[in-house]
Short mmCIF file of N, CA and C in Angstrom, two decimals:
data_model
loop_
_atom_site.label_atom_id
_atom_site.label_comp_id
_atom_site.label_asym_id
_atom_site.label_seq_id
_atom_site.Cartn_x
_atom_site.Cartn_y
_atom_site.Cartn_z
N MET A 215 -74.24 4.70 -64.56
CA MET A 215 -75.12 5.72 -63.99
C MET A 215 -76.03 5.51 -63.52
N THR A 216 -76.92 4.31 -64.34
CA THR A 216 -78.16 4.07 -63.88
C THR A 216 -78.11 2.89 -62.58
N SER A 217 -76.93 2.32 -62.72
CA SER A 217 -76.82 1.48 -61.31
C SER A 217 -76.51 2.27 -60.25
N VAL A 218 -75.89 3.38 -60.48
CA VAL A 218 -75.49 4.31 -59.17
C VAL A 218 -76.99 4.89 -58.47
N ILE A 219 -77.64 5.48 -59.52
CA ILE A 219 -79.17 5.86 -59.15
C ILE A 219 -80.06 4.76 -58.51
N GLY A 220 -79.85 3.54 -59.16
CA GLY A 220 -80.59 2.57 -58.58
C GLY A 220 -80.08 2.10 -57.26
N GLU A 221 -78.82 2.14 -56.93
CA GLU A 221 -78.41 1.79 -55.66
C GLU A 221 -78.74 2.89 -54.67
N LEU A 222 -78.71 4.10 -55.09
CA LEU A 222 -79.04 5.23 -54.08
C LEU A 222 -80.55 5.03 -53.75
N PHE A 223 -81.32 4.98 -54.95
CA PHE A 223 -82.64 4.85 -54.32
C PHE A 223 -83.22 3.71 -53.62
N THR A 224 -82.46 2.31 -53.61
CA THR A 224 -82.58 1.39 -52.88
C THR A 224 -82.02 1.80 -51.34
N LEU A 225 -81.02 2.51 -51.26
CA LEU A 225 -80.36 2.78 -50.00
C LEU A 225 -81.39 3.69 -49.24
N MET A 226 -81.98 4.65 -50.01
CA MET A 226 -82.90 5.69 -49.43
C MET A 226 -84.19 4.73 -48.87
N LEU A 227 -84.84 3.96 -49.70
CA LEU A 227 -85.82 3.08 -49.26
C LEU A 227 -85.47 2.34 -48.11
N MET A 228 -84.18 1.73 -47.96
CA MET A 228 -83.90 1.04 -46.73
C MET A 228 -83.76 2.00 -45.66
N ALA A 229 -83.24 3.01 -45.83
CA ALA A 229 -83.05 4.20 -44.68
C ALA A 229 -84.36 4.47 -44.12
N PHE A 230 -85.38 4.69 -44.93
CA PHE A 230 -86.58 5.13 -44.56
C PHE A 230 -87.09 4.04 -43.82
N ALA A 231 -87.14 2.84 -44.19
CA ALA A 231 -87.84 1.63 -43.54
C ALA A 231 -87.03 1.46 -42.11
N LEU A 232 -85.90 1.56 -42.01
CA LEU A 232 -85.08 1.48 -40.93
C LEU A 232 -85.53 2.48 -39.85
N GLY A 233 -85.60 3.96 -40.48
CA GLY A 233 -86.08 5.00 -39.67
C GLY A 233 -87.48 4.91 -39.11
N MET A 234 -88.29 4.11 -39.77
CA MET A 234 -89.76 4.27 -39.36
C MET A 234 -89.85 3.60 -37.94
N ASP A 235 -88.72 2.66 -37.43
CA ASP A 235 -88.77 2.21 -36.09
C ASP A 235 -88.53 3.35 -35.03
N ALA A 236 -87.61 4.33 -35.62
CA ALA A 236 -87.69 5.21 -34.82
C ALA A 236 -88.55 6.51 -34.58
N PHE A 237 -89.10 6.63 -35.80
CA PHE A 237 -90.61 7.45 -35.82
C PHE A 237 -91.42 6.79 -35.12
N SER A 238 -91.81 5.51 -34.99
CA SER A 238 -93.08 5.01 -34.34
C SER A 238 -92.70 4.92 -33.04
N ILE A 239 -91.42 4.55 -32.68
CA ILE A 239 -91.05 4.47 -31.12
C ILE A 239 -90.80 5.99 -30.63
N GLY A 240 -90.78 6.92 -31.50
CA GLY A 240 -90.47 8.20 -31.12
C GLY A 240 -91.86 8.77 -30.68
N ILE A 241 -92.86 8.36 -31.33
CA ILE A 241 -94.06 8.83 -30.83
C ILE A 241 -94.56 8.40 -29.32
N GLY A 242 -94.06 7.41 -28.93
CA GLY A 242 -94.33 6.88 -27.80
C GLY A 242 -93.54 7.54 -26.79
N MET A 243 -92.09 7.70 -27.01
CA MET A 243 -91.05 8.33 -26.23
C MET A 243 -91.43 9.79 -26.14
N GLY A 244 -92.05 10.42 -27.18
CA GLY A 244 -92.37 11.85 -27.28
C GLY A 244 -93.27 12.23 -26.30
N MET A 245 -94.14 11.27 -25.64
CA MET A 245 -95.20 11.63 -24.68
C MET A 245 -94.47 12.16 -23.47
N PHE A 246 -93.32 12.05 -23.15
CA PHE A 246 -92.57 12.40 -22.04
C PHE A 246 -92.66 13.88 -22.38
N GLN A 247 -92.41 14.89 -21.26
CA GLN A 247 -92.64 16.06 -21.50
C GLN A 247 -91.30 16.58 -21.72
N LEU A 248 -91.05 16.54 -23.16
CA LEU A 248 -89.88 17.05 -23.63
C LEU A 248 -89.78 18.41 -24.15
N ARG A 249 -88.52 18.97 -23.90
CA ARG A 249 -88.50 20.43 -24.63
C ARG A 249 -87.92 20.09 -25.90
N LEU A 250 -88.00 21.33 -26.80
CA LEU A 250 -87.55 21.28 -28.13
C LEU A 250 -85.92 20.96 -28.36
N LYS A 251 -85.37 21.41 -27.40
CA LYS A 251 -83.77 21.31 -27.31
C LYS A 251 -83.50 19.54 -26.99
N GLN A 252 -84.36 18.92 -26.27
CA GLN A 252 -84.01 17.58 -25.93
C GLN A 252 -84.44 16.70 -27.14
N ILE A 253 -85.75 17.35 -27.73
CA ILE A 253 -86.00 16.46 -28.98
C ILE A 253 -84.80 16.44 -30.05
N PHE A 254 -84.31 17.63 -30.17
CA PHE A 254 -83.11 17.95 -31.38
C PHE A 254 -82.12 16.92 -30.76
N PHE A 255 -81.66 16.78 -29.46
CA PHE A 255 -80.42 16.06 -29.14
C PHE A 255 -80.81 14.72 -29.32
N ILE A 256 -82.06 14.42 -28.85
CA ILE A 256 -82.42 12.69 -29.26
C ILE A 256 -82.37 12.20 -30.52
N GLY A 257 -82.86 13.42 -31.48
CA GLY A 257 -82.75 13.07 -32.97
C GLY A 257 -81.55 12.69 -33.57
N ILE A 258 -80.52 13.72 -33.02
CA ILE A 258 -79.11 13.63 -33.32
C ILE A 258 -78.48 12.40 -32.87
N THR A 259 -78.82 12.06 -31.65
CA THR A 259 -78.27 10.68 -31.03
C THR A 259 -78.80 9.48 -31.91
N VAL A 260 -80.01 9.30 -32.09
CA VAL A 260 -80.52 8.30 -32.84
C VAL A 260 -79.88 8.18 -34.42
N GLY A 261 -79.54 9.48 -34.99
CA GLY A 261 -79.07 9.38 -36.23
C GLY A 261 -77.52 9.05 -36.20
N VAL A 262 -76.87 9.39 -35.09
CA VAL A 262 -75.63 8.77 -34.96
C VAL A 262 -75.55 7.36 -34.87
N PHE A 263 -76.43 6.91 -33.94
CA PHE A 263 -76.50 5.49 -33.83
C PHE A 263 -76.82 4.73 -35.21
N HIS A 264 -77.62 5.39 -35.89
CA HIS A 264 -78.05 4.80 -37.41
C HIS A 264 -76.80 4.70 -38.34
N ILE A 265 -75.78 5.56 -37.97
CA ILE A 265 -74.67 5.86 -38.80
C ILE A 265 -73.74 4.74 -38.29
N TRP A 266 -73.69 4.72 -37.08
CA TRP A 266 -72.40 3.75 -36.48
C TRP A 266 -72.79 2.12 -36.46
N MET A 267 -74.00 1.83 -36.24
CA MET A 267 -74.45 0.59 -36.30
C MET A 267 -74.55 -0.17 -37.41
N PRO A 268 -74.87 0.38 -38.63
CA PRO A 268 -74.83 -0.39 -40.00
C PRO A 268 -73.05 -0.27 -40.37
N LEU A 269 -72.50 0.71 -40.12
CA LEU A 269 -71.03 0.84 -40.27
C LEU A 269 -70.37 -0.55 -39.67
N LEU A 270 -70.82 -0.55 -38.23
CA LEU A 270 -70.22 -1.68 -37.57
C LEU A 270 -70.45 -3.18 -38.25
N GLY A 271 -71.67 -2.91 -38.54
CA GLY A 271 -72.21 -4.29 -39.42
C GLY A 271 -71.59 -4.54 -40.58
N MET A 272 -71.34 -3.50 -41.66
CA MET A 272 -70.49 -3.70 -42.72
C MET A 272 -69.08 -4.00 -42.63
N MET A 273 -68.55 -3.67 -41.33
CA MET A 273 -67.15 -4.01 -41.16
C MET A 273 -67.02 -5.36 -40.53
N THR A 274 -68.05 -5.71 -39.85
CA THR A 274 -68.04 -7.19 -39.21
C THR A 274 -68.10 -8.33 -40.44
N GLY A 275 -68.83 -8.11 -41.38
CA GLY A 275 -68.71 -8.95 -42.52
C GLY A 275 -69.77 -10.00 -42.75
N LYS A 276 -69.72 -10.94 -43.48
CA LYS A 276 -70.60 -11.80 -43.76
C LYS A 276 -70.66 -13.02 -43.16
N PHE A 277 -69.50 -13.44 -42.42
CA PHE A 277 -69.46 -14.47 -41.67
C PHE A 277 -70.11 -14.45 -40.19
N LEU A 278 -70.72 -13.39 -39.72
CA LEU A 278 -71.36 -13.28 -38.64
C LEU A 278 -72.88 -12.94 -38.69
N SER A 279 -73.31 -12.77 -40.21
CA SER A 279 -74.65 -12.48 -40.48
C SER A 279 -75.69 -13.14 -39.94
N GLU A 280 -75.70 -14.20 -39.87
CA GLU A 280 -76.67 -15.20 -39.41
C GLU A 280 -76.93 -15.16 -38.14
N GLN A 281 -75.77 -15.12 -37.25
CA GLN A 281 -76.02 -15.29 -35.79
C GLN A 281 -76.66 -13.81 -35.21
N PHE A 282 -76.09 -12.71 -35.89
CA PHE A 282 -76.28 -11.52 -35.23
C PHE A 282 -77.94 -11.16 -35.74
N GLY A 283 -78.29 -11.67 -36.86
CA GLY A 283 -79.67 -10.91 -37.39
C GLY A 283 -80.78 -11.44 -36.48
N SER A 284 -80.67 -12.45 -35.90
CA SER A 284 -81.90 -12.87 -34.96
C SER A 284 -81.61 -12.17 -33.45
N ILE A 285 -79.99 -12.25 -33.04
CA ILE A 285 -79.58 -11.69 -31.96
C ILE A 285 -80.08 -10.21 -31.77
N ALA A 286 -79.93 -9.51 -32.93
CA ALA A 286 -80.09 -8.09 -32.84
C ALA A 286 -81.66 -7.94 -32.67
N ALA A 287 -82.56 -8.40 -33.45
CA ALA A 287 -83.98 -8.36 -33.06
C ALA A 287 -84.45 -8.73 -31.80
N PHE A 288 -83.91 -10.01 -31.33
CA PHE A 288 -84.18 -10.20 -29.82
C PHE A 288 -83.65 -9.14 -28.87
N ALA A 289 -82.59 -8.82 -28.94
CA ALA A 289 -81.88 -7.89 -28.00
C ALA A 289 -82.81 -6.60 -28.10
N GLY A 290 -83.15 -6.01 -29.44
CA GLY A 290 -83.77 -4.90 -29.49
C GLY A 290 -85.09 -5.02 -28.87
N GLY A 291 -85.90 -5.99 -29.05
CA GLY A 291 -87.18 -6.36 -28.51
C GLY A 291 -87.06 -6.37 -27.04
N LEU A 292 -86.01 -7.06 -26.39
CA LEU A 292 -85.99 -6.99 -24.93
C LEU A 292 -85.98 -5.49 -24.39
N LEU A 293 -84.97 -4.84 -25.10
CA LEU A 293 -84.74 -3.49 -24.51
C LEU A 293 -85.88 -2.55 -24.76
N LEU A 294 -86.72 -2.69 -25.72
CA LEU A 294 -88.09 -1.97 -25.76
C LEU A 294 -89.04 -2.60 -24.90
N ILE A 295 -89.08 -3.71 -24.63
CA ILE A 295 -90.15 -4.10 -23.73
C ILE A 295 -89.73 -3.65 -22.09
N ALA A 296 -88.36 -3.71 -21.74
CA ALA A 296 -88.09 -3.18 -20.54
C ALA A 296 -88.06 -1.85 -20.38
N LEU A 297 -87.93 -0.94 -21.49
CA LEU A 297 -88.24 0.45 -21.47
C LEU A 297 -89.89 0.80 -21.23
N GLY A 298 -90.63 -0.01 -22.25
CA GLY A 298 -91.97 0.21 -21.93
C GLY A 298 -92.52 -0.07 -20.48
N ILE A 299 -92.05 -1.23 -20.21
CA ILE A 299 -92.75 -1.44 -18.61
C ILE A 299 -92.17 -0.31 -17.70
N GLN A 300 -90.82 0.00 -17.82
CA GLN A 300 -90.60 1.10 -16.80
C GLN A 300 -91.33 2.33 -17.01
N MET A 301 -91.52 2.76 -18.34
CA MET A 301 -92.16 3.87 -18.57
C MET A 301 -93.79 3.87 -18.20
N PHE A 302 -94.41 2.59 -18.27
CA PHE A 302 -95.80 2.45 -17.98
C PHE A 302 -95.94 2.42 -16.37
N LEU A 303 -95.04 1.77 -15.76
CA LEU A 303 -94.92 1.79 -14.39
C LEU A 303 -94.76 3.19 -13.63
N SER A 304 -93.93 3.85 -14.34
CA SER A 304 -93.65 5.11 -13.55
C SER A 304 -94.72 6.20 -13.60
N SER A 305 -95.72 5.68 -14.96
CA SER A 305 -96.92 6.65 -14.93
C SER A 305 -97.68 6.53 -13.82
N PHE A 306 -97.83 5.39 -13.24
CA PHE A 306 -98.62 5.36 -12.08
C PHE A 306 -98.12 5.63 -10.50
N LYS A 307 -96.80 6.24 -10.81
CA LYS A 307 -96.32 6.68 -9.44
C LYS A 307 -96.70 8.15 -9.20
N GLY A 308 -97.03 8.37 -7.88
CA GLY A 308 -97.48 9.81 -7.52
C GLY A 308 -96.56 10.84 -7.62
N ASP A 309 -95.19 10.58 -7.60
CA ASP A 309 -94.24 11.72 -7.97
C ASP A 309 -93.75 11.90 -9.19
N ASP A 310 -92.88 12.96 -9.46
CA ASP A 310 -92.74 13.55 -10.84
C ASP A 310 -91.57 12.76 -11.34
N THR A 311 -90.63 11.86 -10.66
CA THR A 311 -89.53 11.18 -11.20
C THR A 311 -89.77 10.06 -11.87
N LYS A 312 -88.93 10.08 -12.78
CA LYS A 312 -89.19 8.99 -14.01
C LYS A 312 -88.40 7.85 -13.53
N VAL A 313 -88.66 6.48 -13.88
CA VAL A 313 -87.92 5.64 -14.09
C VAL A 313 -86.69 5.47 -15.13
N MET A 314 -87.26 5.95 -16.24
CA MET A 314 -86.34 5.79 -17.32
C MET A 314 -86.87 6.98 -18.11
N THR A 315 -86.04 7.94 -18.40
CA THR A 315 -86.43 9.04 -19.35
C THR A 315 -85.20 9.10 -20.56
N PRO A 316 -85.61 9.85 -21.54
CA PRO A 316 -84.93 9.77 -22.89
C PRO A 316 -83.72 10.80 -22.75
N VAL A 317 -83.03 10.69 -21.43
CA VAL A 317 -81.89 11.38 -21.24
C VAL A 317 -80.74 10.39 -20.64
N GLY A 318 -79.50 10.73 -20.95
CA GLY A 318 -78.58 9.86 -20.22
C GLY A 318 -78.58 8.30 -20.80
N PHE A 319 -78.67 7.36 -19.63
CA PHE A 319 -78.78 6.03 -20.03
C PHE A 319 -79.95 5.50 -20.64
N GLY A 320 -80.90 6.23 -20.30
CA GLY A 320 -82.33 6.13 -21.32
C GLY A 320 -82.11 6.26 -22.44
N LEU A 321 -81.67 7.42 -22.87
CA LEU A 321 -81.36 7.90 -24.20
C LEU A 321 -80.59 6.92 -24.96
N ILE A 322 -79.55 6.44 -24.38
CA ILE A 322 -78.64 5.34 -25.20
C ILE A 322 -79.45 4.10 -25.34
N LEU A 323 -80.14 3.70 -24.27
CA LEU A 323 -80.97 2.33 -24.54
C LEU A 323 -82.15 2.65 -25.64
N PHE A 324 -82.76 3.77 -25.73
CA PHE A 324 -83.51 4.20 -26.82
C PHE A 324 -82.89 4.08 -28.13
N ALA A 325 -81.94 4.93 -28.32
CA ALA A 325 -81.06 5.00 -29.73
C ALA A 325 -80.44 3.55 -29.85
N LEU A 326 -80.00 2.86 -29.08
CA LEU A 326 -79.60 1.33 -29.20
C LEU A 326 -80.78 0.66 -29.69
N SER A 327 -81.85 0.54 -29.02
CA SER A 327 -83.05 -0.28 -29.55
C SER A 327 -83.53 0.10 -30.78
N VAL A 328 -83.75 1.04 -31.26
CA VAL A 328 -84.17 1.59 -32.55
C VAL A 328 -82.92 1.16 -33.61
N SER A 329 -81.55 1.20 -33.32
CA SER A 329 -80.60 1.08 -34.31
C SER A 329 -80.15 -0.17 -34.52
N LEU A 330 -80.54 -1.23 -33.69
CA LEU A 330 -79.82 -2.68 -33.82
C LEU A 330 -80.39 -3.25 -35.13
N ASP A 331 -81.49 -3.14 -35.63
CA ASP A 331 -81.77 -3.68 -36.94
C ASP A 331 -80.86 -3.15 -37.94
N SER A 332 -80.46 -1.94 -37.94
CA SER A 332 -79.57 -1.45 -38.73
C SER A 332 -78.29 -2.03 -38.72
N PHE A 333 -77.90 -2.62 -37.68
CA PHE A 333 -76.53 -3.45 -37.51
C PHE A 333 -76.76 -4.54 -38.36
N SER A 334 -77.80 -5.52 -38.38
CA SER A 334 -78.21 -6.38 -39.46
C SER A 334 -78.16 -6.11 -40.71
N VAL A 335 -78.65 -4.88 -41.10
CA VAL A 335 -78.89 -4.33 -42.38
C VAL A 335 -77.42 -4.35 -42.85
N GLY A 336 -76.74 -3.47 -42.06
CA GLY A 336 -75.18 -3.19 -42.41
C GLY A 336 -74.30 -4.59 -42.70
N LEU A 337 -74.73 -5.72 -42.11
CA LEU A 337 -73.96 -6.91 -42.37
C LEU A 337 -74.37 -7.46 -43.60
N THR A 338 -75.56 -7.39 -44.04
CA THR A 338 -76.10 -7.59 -45.38
C THR A 338 -75.41 -6.70 -46.47
N LEU A 339 -75.42 -5.49 -46.22
CA LEU A 339 -74.80 -4.46 -47.09
C LEU A 339 -73.48 -4.84 -47.23
N GLY A 340 -72.66 -5.08 -46.12
CA GLY A 340 -71.16 -5.35 -46.29
C GLY A 340 -71.07 -6.82 -47.37
N ILE A 341 -71.77 -7.71 -47.19
CA ILE A 341 -71.84 -9.02 -48.01
C ILE A 341 -72.00 -8.37 -49.51
N PHE A 342 -73.02 -7.46 -49.89
CA PHE A 342 -73.15 -7.38 -51.31
C PHE A 342 -72.23 -6.10 -51.66
N GLY A 343 -71.38 -5.53 -50.88
CA GLY A 343 -70.51 -4.53 -51.35
C GLY A 343 -71.24 -3.12 -51.48
N ALA A 344 -72.07 -2.72 -50.91
CA ALA A 344 -72.73 -1.31 -50.92
C ALA A 344 -71.79 -0.20 -50.71
N ARG A 345 -72.03 0.98 -51.32
CA ARG A 345 -71.27 1.88 -50.80
C ARG A 345 -71.46 2.46 -49.55
N THR A 346 -70.37 2.35 -48.75
CA THR A 346 -70.36 2.71 -47.35
C THR A 346 -70.90 3.97 -46.84
N ALA A 347 -70.42 4.86 -47.30
CA ALA A 347 -70.33 6.45 -46.94
C ALA A 347 -71.96 6.55 -47.53
N VAL A 348 -72.26 6.38 -48.69
CA VAL A 348 -73.59 6.88 -49.03
C VAL A 348 -74.71 5.84 -48.19
N ALA A 349 -74.62 4.72 -47.78
CA ALA A 349 -75.36 3.93 -47.25
C ALA A 349 -75.61 4.63 -45.97
N VAL A 350 -74.59 4.82 -44.91
CA VAL A 350 -74.57 5.34 -43.48
C VAL A 350 -75.08 6.66 -43.45
N ILE A 351 -74.74 7.61 -44.44
CA ILE A 351 -75.27 8.73 -44.69
C ILE A 351 -76.79 8.90 -44.66
N CYS A 352 -77.27 8.20 -45.65
CA CYS A 352 -78.58 8.00 -45.73
C CYS A 352 -79.37 7.53 -44.55
N PHE A 353 -78.72 6.42 -43.87
CA PHE A 353 -79.42 5.97 -42.82
C PHE A 353 -79.52 7.03 -41.49
N GLY A 354 -78.37 7.67 -41.39
CA GLY A 354 -78.43 8.67 -40.36
C GLY A 354 -79.28 9.78 -40.63
N ILE A 355 -79.37 10.27 -41.76
CA ILE A 355 -80.20 11.62 -41.99
C ILE A 355 -81.63 11.01 -41.79
N ALA A 356 -81.99 9.73 -42.37
CA ALA A 356 -83.51 9.41 -42.22
C ALA A 356 -83.84 9.16 -40.90
N ALA A 357 -83.02 8.54 -40.15
CA ALA A 357 -83.45 8.13 -38.89
C ALA A 357 -83.63 9.52 -37.91
N THR A 358 -82.56 10.56 -38.13
CA THR A 358 -82.84 11.73 -37.45
C THR A 358 -84.06 12.48 -37.84
N ILE A 359 -84.39 12.74 -38.81
CA ILE A 359 -85.62 13.36 -39.35
C ILE A 359 -86.74 12.63 -38.97
N LEU A 360 -86.99 11.15 -39.09
CA LEU A 360 -88.15 10.44 -38.69
C LEU A 360 -88.18 10.41 -36.92
N THR A 361 -87.03 10.39 -36.31
CA THR A 361 -87.17 10.56 -34.91
C THR A 361 -87.73 11.72 -34.56
N TRP A 362 -87.21 12.84 -34.91
CA TRP A 362 -87.75 14.32 -34.74
C TRP A 362 -89.11 14.50 -34.91
N THR A 363 -89.49 13.86 -36.01
CA THR A 363 -90.98 13.93 -36.50
C THR A 363 -91.96 13.11 -35.46
N GLY A 364 -91.59 11.80 -35.24
CA GLY A 364 -92.19 11.03 -34.17
C GLY A 364 -92.34 11.64 -32.76
N LEU A 365 -91.09 12.24 -32.39
CA LEU A 365 -91.26 12.96 -31.06
C LEU A 365 -91.78 14.11 -31.09
N LEU A 366 -92.23 14.89 -32.05
CA LEU A 366 -92.82 16.02 -31.93
C LEU A 366 -94.22 15.69 -32.11
N ILE A 367 -94.74 14.48 -32.86
CA ILE A 367 -96.22 14.26 -32.79
C ILE A 367 -96.44 13.51 -31.33
N GLY A 368 -95.57 12.79 -30.93
CA GLY A 368 -95.85 12.30 -29.62
C GLY A 368 -95.92 13.44 -28.52
N ARG A 369 -95.23 14.44 -28.64
CA ARG A 369 -95.27 15.72 -27.78
C ARG A 369 -96.78 16.41 -27.89
N ARG A 370 -96.99 16.42 -29.07
CA ARG A 370 -98.45 16.97 -29.33
C ARG A 370 -99.50 16.12 -28.72
N VAL A 371 -99.53 14.88 -28.80
CA VAL A 371 -100.51 13.80 -28.44
C VAL A 371 -100.52 13.96 -26.78
N GLN A 372 -99.26 14.21 -26.36
CA GLN A 372 -99.20 13.93 -24.77
C GLN A 372 -99.96 15.30 -24.12
N GLY A 373 -99.97 16.56 -24.82
CA GLY A 373 -100.88 17.52 -24.29
C GLY A 373 -102.13 17.06 -24.28
N TRP A 374 -102.67 16.48 -25.29
CA TRP A 374 -104.06 15.86 -25.29
C TRP A 374 -104.61 15.11 -24.26
N LEU A 375 -103.73 14.06 -24.03
CA LEU A 375 -103.89 12.79 -23.09
C LEU A 375 -103.53 13.10 -21.75
N GLY A 376 -102.80 14.03 -21.36
CA GLY A 376 -102.40 14.45 -20.00
C GLY A 376 -101.71 13.51 -19.19
N SER A 377 -102.07 12.94 -18.21
CA SER A 377 -101.44 12.02 -17.35
C SER A 377 -101.43 10.71 -17.92
N TYR A 378 -102.27 10.27 -18.82
CA TYR A 378 -102.23 9.00 -19.09
C TYR A 378 -101.15 8.78 -20.49
N SER A 379 -100.74 9.89 -20.97
CA SER A 379 -99.72 9.82 -21.95
C SER A 379 -98.57 9.00 -21.77
N GLU A 380 -98.00 9.19 -20.61
CA GLU A 380 -96.86 8.13 -20.29
C GLU A 380 -97.05 6.87 -20.27
N ALA A 381 -98.31 6.31 -19.80
CA ALA A 381 -98.79 4.95 -19.78
C ALA A 381 -98.88 4.48 -21.23
N LEU A 382 -99.69 5.49 -22.31
CA LEU A 382 -99.76 5.02 -23.54
C LEU A 382 -98.44 4.98 -24.35
N GLY A 383 -97.44 5.78 -23.88
CA GLY A 383 -96.18 5.58 -24.46
C GLY A 383 -95.42 4.59 -24.21
N GLY A 384 -95.68 4.20 -23.05
CA GLY A 384 -94.84 3.03 -22.38
C GLY A 384 -95.42 1.68 -22.96
N SER A 385 -96.78 1.69 -23.28
CA SER A 385 -97.57 0.65 -23.92
C SER A 385 -97.18 0.36 -25.44
N ILE A 386 -97.01 1.64 -26.13
CA ILE A 386 -96.51 1.50 -27.34
C ILE A 386 -95.00 0.95 -27.63
N LEU A 387 -94.00 1.43 -26.74
CA LEU A 387 -92.80 0.74 -26.56
C LEU A 387 -92.85 -0.69 -26.40
N PHE A 388 -93.59 -1.16 -25.25
CA PHE A 388 -93.82 -2.41 -25.06
C PHE A 388 -94.35 -3.38 -26.38
N ALA A 389 -95.27 -2.69 -26.88
CA ALA A 389 -96.00 -3.53 -28.19
C ALA A 389 -94.74 -3.67 -29.15
N PHE A 390 -94.15 -2.66 -29.44
CA PHE A 390 -92.98 -2.85 -30.59
C PHE A 390 -91.95 -3.76 -30.15
N GLY A 391 -91.61 -3.67 -29.09
CA GLY A 391 -90.99 -4.83 -28.12
C GLY A 391 -91.34 -6.14 -28.51
N VAL A 392 -92.39 -6.45 -28.22
CA VAL A 392 -93.10 -7.71 -28.55
C VAL A 392 -93.14 -7.90 -30.17
N LYS A 393 -93.56 -7.16 -30.69
CA LYS A 393 -93.34 -7.28 -32.28
C LYS A 393 -92.12 -7.49 -32.81
N LEU A 394 -91.03 -7.06 -32.06
CA LEU A 394 -89.80 -7.62 -32.54
C LEU A 394 -89.37 -9.26 -32.29
N LEU A 395 -90.15 -9.74 -31.01
CA LEU A 395 -89.76 -11.03 -30.58
C LEU A 395 -90.58 -11.92 -31.09
N LEU A 396 -91.69 -11.49 -31.76
CA LEU A 396 -92.65 -12.38 -32.26
C LEU A 396 -92.77 -12.35 -33.72
N PRO A 397 -92.52 -13.49 -34.65
CA PRO A 397 -92.34 -13.33 -35.86
C PRO A 397 -93.84 -13.24 -36.82
N PHE A 398 -94.42 -12.26 -36.64
CA PHE A 398 -95.72 -11.85 -37.49
C PHE A 398 -95.84 -10.67 -37.95
#
């Protein structure tokens, strides 16, 4: 019984840590003018990605863990940098059309970029034989709640910053992308 509680506690801490990326980046993405319905859908999408990515990682197994660990961080960093640059540049355009928004393909890129690290964690959990269902449910719930929280905070900040909020949001996404690429 003690080992089950210990494993659950460890998985919840890991889920919280993985979801913090979604929270932090959600603050930047929340600076788009988003409706509550969009925020709800974005959170659910990120949560689903945080279920499937570690599940795929667990199924892939230990023989790929070393190669995909660095590739996942690199790909996630590049995706965030591209998203940040596009968001930053679109803030200086005179029209209201967005180059990349958190809908459609932009939403998929956002959800993928914040869940790539959970693929690597899934590989590690697969090696150690963690309880798959418990792990992915913890990851999905934590990511969804933290994404909603970040988007709502970003939405609030957007109202304070006005037209500069999108440039700030793009800068935040860019900074997190660089952070993933640089080992500091």
